Amino acid sequence: MNSSLYLIQSSSSATQSVLAKLKQIYDQQDQVIFFGEALSLLTQADLDYFAQCYCLESEQVLLDLNLIPSFTLLNSTQFADLVLQFERCISLK
């Protein structure tokens, strides 16, 4: 698989900067997992840029309720399986 998996774990103060950087390097075949504080600052406009977005089931409480349908929710086993599908996982903080 030539695509990348991006792991977005930014603080609330860095999230917009990380999203701007991600949009510069993102390809439509790539996939993105958002974690923690980054989830709480996302908008639908942010998510519309990405073909496939994920978050952990346990962290969906951080999302705006209107954004939940834009995500695929992962349990820990699904998260591990997804990560193992990629040769290239890139963490942005």
PDB file of C-alpha atoms in Angstrom:
ATOM      1  CA  MET A   1       0.000   0.000   0.000  1.00  0.00           C
ATOM      2  CA  ASN A   2       1.522   3.353  -1.055  1.00  0.00           C
ATOM      3  CA  SER A   3      -0.799   5.508   0.986  1.00  0.00           C
ATOM      4  CA  SER A   4      -0.056   6.965   4.402  1.00  0.00           C
ATOM      5  CA  LEU A   5      -1.875   6.819   7.696  1.00  0.00           C
ATOM      6  CA  TYR A   6      -1.737  10.127   9.560  1.00  0.00           C
ATOM      7  CA  LEU A   7      -2.122  10.148  13.336  1.00  0.00           C
ATOM      8  CA  ILE A   8      -3.203  13.605  14.488  1.00  0.00           C
ATOM      9  CA  GLN A   9      -2.527  14.125  18.199  1.00  0.00           C
ATOM     10  CA  SER A  10      -2.202  17.881  18.421  1.00  0.00           C
ATOM     11  CA  SER A  11      -2.974  20.138  21.332  1.00  0.00           C
ATOM     12  CA  SER A  12      -5.865  22.550  20.926  1.00  0.00           C
ATOM     13  CA  SER A  13      -3.472  25.437  20.290  1.00  0.00           C
ATOM     14  CA  ALA A  14      -1.625  23.555  17.525  1.00  0.00           C
ATOM     15  CA  THR A  15      -4.544  21.854  15.764  1.00  0.00           C
ATOM     16  CA  GLN A  16      -5.173  24.471  13.068  1.00  0.00           C
ATOM     17  CA  SER A  17      -1.464  24.581  12.223  1.00  0.00           C
ATOM     18  CA  VAL A  18      -1.314  20.778  12.042  1.00  0.00           C
ATOM     19  CA  LEU A  19      -4.391  20.677   9.794  1.00  0.00           C
ATOM     20  CA  ALA A  20      -2.838  23.233   7.446  1.00  0.00           C
ATOM     21  CA  LYS A  21       0.350  21.154   7.249  1.00  0.00           C
ATOM     22  CA  LEU A  22      -1.620  17.945   6.711  1.00  0.00           C
ATOM     23  CA  LYS A  23      -3.604  19.477   3.851  1.00  0.00           C
ATOM     24  CA  GLN A  24      -0.313  20.251   2.078  1.00  0.00           C
ATOM     25  CA  ILE A  25       0.930  16.656   2.180  1.00  0.00           C
ATOM     26  CA  TYR A  26      -2.323  14.677   2.170  1.00  0.00           C
ATOM     27  CA  ASP A  27      -3.287  12.510  -0.810  1.00  0.00           C
ATOM     28  CA  GLN A  28      -6.832  11.216  -1.403  1.00  0.00           C
ATOM     29  CA  GLN A  29      -5.608   7.636  -0.819  1.00  0.00           C
ATOM     30  CA  ASP A  30      -4.352   8.541   2.662  1.00  0.00           C
ATOM     31  CA  GLN A  31      -6.330   8.040   5.841  1.00  0.00           C
ATOM     32  CA  VAL A  32      -6.416  10.087   9.042  1.00  0.00           C
ATOM     33  CA  ILE A  33      -6.984   9.198  12.690  1.00  0.00           C
ATOM     34  CA  PHE A  34      -7.701  12.080  15.063  1.00  0.00           C
ATOM     35  CA  PHE A  35      -7.011  11.813  18.789  1.00  0.00           C
ATOM     36  CA  GLY A  36      -7.650  13.855  21.932  1.00  0.00           C
ATOM     37  CA  GLU A  37      -7.870  17.622  21.855  1.00  0.00           C
ATOM     38  CA  ALA A  38      -7.675  17.736  18.064  1.00  0.00           C
ATOM     39  CA  LEU A  39     -11.140  16.140  17.925  1.00  0.00           C
ATOM     40  CA  SER A  40     -12.753  18.914  19.909  1.00  0.00           C
ATOM     41  CA  LEU A  41     -11.709  21.633  17.449  1.00  0.00           C
ATOM     42  CA  LEU A  42     -12.658  20.020  14.156  1.00  0.00           C
ATOM     43  CA  THR A  43     -15.314  21.463  11.888  1.00  0.00           C
ATOM     44  CA  GLN A  44     -17.189  19.864   9.019  1.00  0.00           C
ATOM     45  CA  ALA A  45     -15.152  22.032   6.622  1.00  0.00           C
ATOM     46  CA  ASP A  46     -11.959  20.476   8.042  1.00  0.00           C
ATOM     47  CA  LEU A  47     -13.286  16.954   7.590  1.00  0.00           C
ATOM     48  CA  ASP A  48     -14.622  17.512   4.078  1.00  0.00           C
ATOM     49  CA  TYR A  49     -11.016  17.730   2.850  1.00  0.00           C
ATOM     50  CA  PHE A  50     -10.219  14.158   3.920  1.00  0.00           C
ATOM     51  CA  ALA A  51     -11.600  11.027   2.252  1.00  0.00           C
ATOM     52  CA  GLN A  52     -11.479   8.802   5.344  1.00  0.00           C
ATOM     53  CA  CYS A  53     -11.365   9.925   8.989  1.00  0.00           C
ATOM     54  CA  TYR A  54     -11.272   7.810  12.113  1.00  0.00           C
ATOM     55  CA  CYS A  55     -11.345   8.263  15.846  1.00  0.00           C
ATOM     56  CA  LEU A  56     -11.351   5.880  18.770  1.00  0.00           C
ATOM     57  CA  GLU A  57     -14.780   4.967  20.116  1.00  0.00           C
ATOM     58  CA  SER A  58     -13.663   6.023  23.576  1.00  0.00           C
ATOM     59  CA  GLU A  59     -12.846   9.534  22.318  1.00  0.00           C
ATOM     60  CA  GLN A  60     -16.013  10.263  20.357  1.00  0.00           C
ATOM     61  CA  VAL A  61     -17.297  12.232  23.376  1.00  0.00           C
ATOM     62  CA  LEU A  62     -14.824  14.957  22.379  1.00  0.00           C
ATOM     63  CA  LEU A  63     -16.533  15.446  19.010  1.00  0.00           C
ATOM     64  CA  ASP A  64     -19.306  17.812  18.109  1.00  0.00           C
ATOM     65  CA  LEU A  65     -22.308  15.469  17.826  1.00  0.00           C
ATOM     66  CA  ASN A  66     -22.926  16.640  14.260  1.00  0.00           C
ATOM     67  CA  LEU A  67     -19.481  15.386  13.204  1.00  0.00           C
ATOM     68  CA  ILE A  68     -19.801  11.802  14.441  1.00  0.00           C
ATOM     69  CA  PRO A  69     -21.294  10.571  11.123  1.00  0.00           C
ATOM     70  CA  SER A  70     -18.157  11.846   9.334  1.00  0.00           C
ATOM     71  CA  PHE A  71     -15.977   9.401  11.272  1.00  0.00           C
ATOM     72  CA  THR A  72     -15.434   5.700  11.347  1.00  0.00           C
ATOM     73  CA  LEU A  73     -15.237   4.797  15.026  1.00  0.00           C
ATOM     74  CA  LEU A  74     -12.581   2.279  16.012  1.00  0.00           C
ATOM     75  CA  ASN A  75     -12.207   0.026  19.007  1.00  0.00           C
ATOM     76  CA  SER A  76      -8.680  -0.941  20.059  1.00  0.00           C
ATOM     77  CA  THR A  77      -8.577  -4.089  17.905  1.00  0.00           C
ATOM     78  CA  GLN A  78      -9.780  -2.214  14.826  1.00  0.00           C
ATOM     79  CA  PHE A  79      -7.212   0.511  15.486  1.00  0.00           C
ATOM     80  CA  ALA A  80      -4.395  -2.049  15.623  1.00  0.00           C
ATOM     81  CA  ASP A  81      -5.638  -3.762  12.459  1.00  0.00           C
ATOM     82  CA  LEU A  82      -5.791  -0.443  10.598  1.00  0.00           C
ATOM     83  CA  VAL A  83      -2.282   0.593  11.628  1.00  0.00           C
ATOM     84  CA  LEU A  84      -0.897  -2.763  10.478  1.00  0.00           C
ATOM     85  CA  GLN A  85      -2.259  -2.154   6.968  1.00  0.00           C
ATOM     86  CA  PHE A  86       0.156   0.735   6.405  1.00  0.00           C
ATOM     87  CA  GLU A  87       3.872   0.780   5.810  1.00  0.00           C
ATOM     88  CA  ARG A  88       3.946   4.507   6.511  1.00  0.00           C
ATOM     89  CA  CYS A  89       2.300   5.976   9.640  1.00  0.00           C
ATOM     90  CA  ILE A  90       3.034   9.619  10.320  1.00  0.00           C
ATOM     91  CA  SER A  91       2.265  11.337  13.608  1.00  0.00           C
ATOM     92  CA  LEU A  92       1.592  15.073  13.597  1.00  0.00           C
ATOM     93  CA  LYS A  93       1.428  16.897  16.912  1.00  0.00           C
TER      94      LYS A  93
END
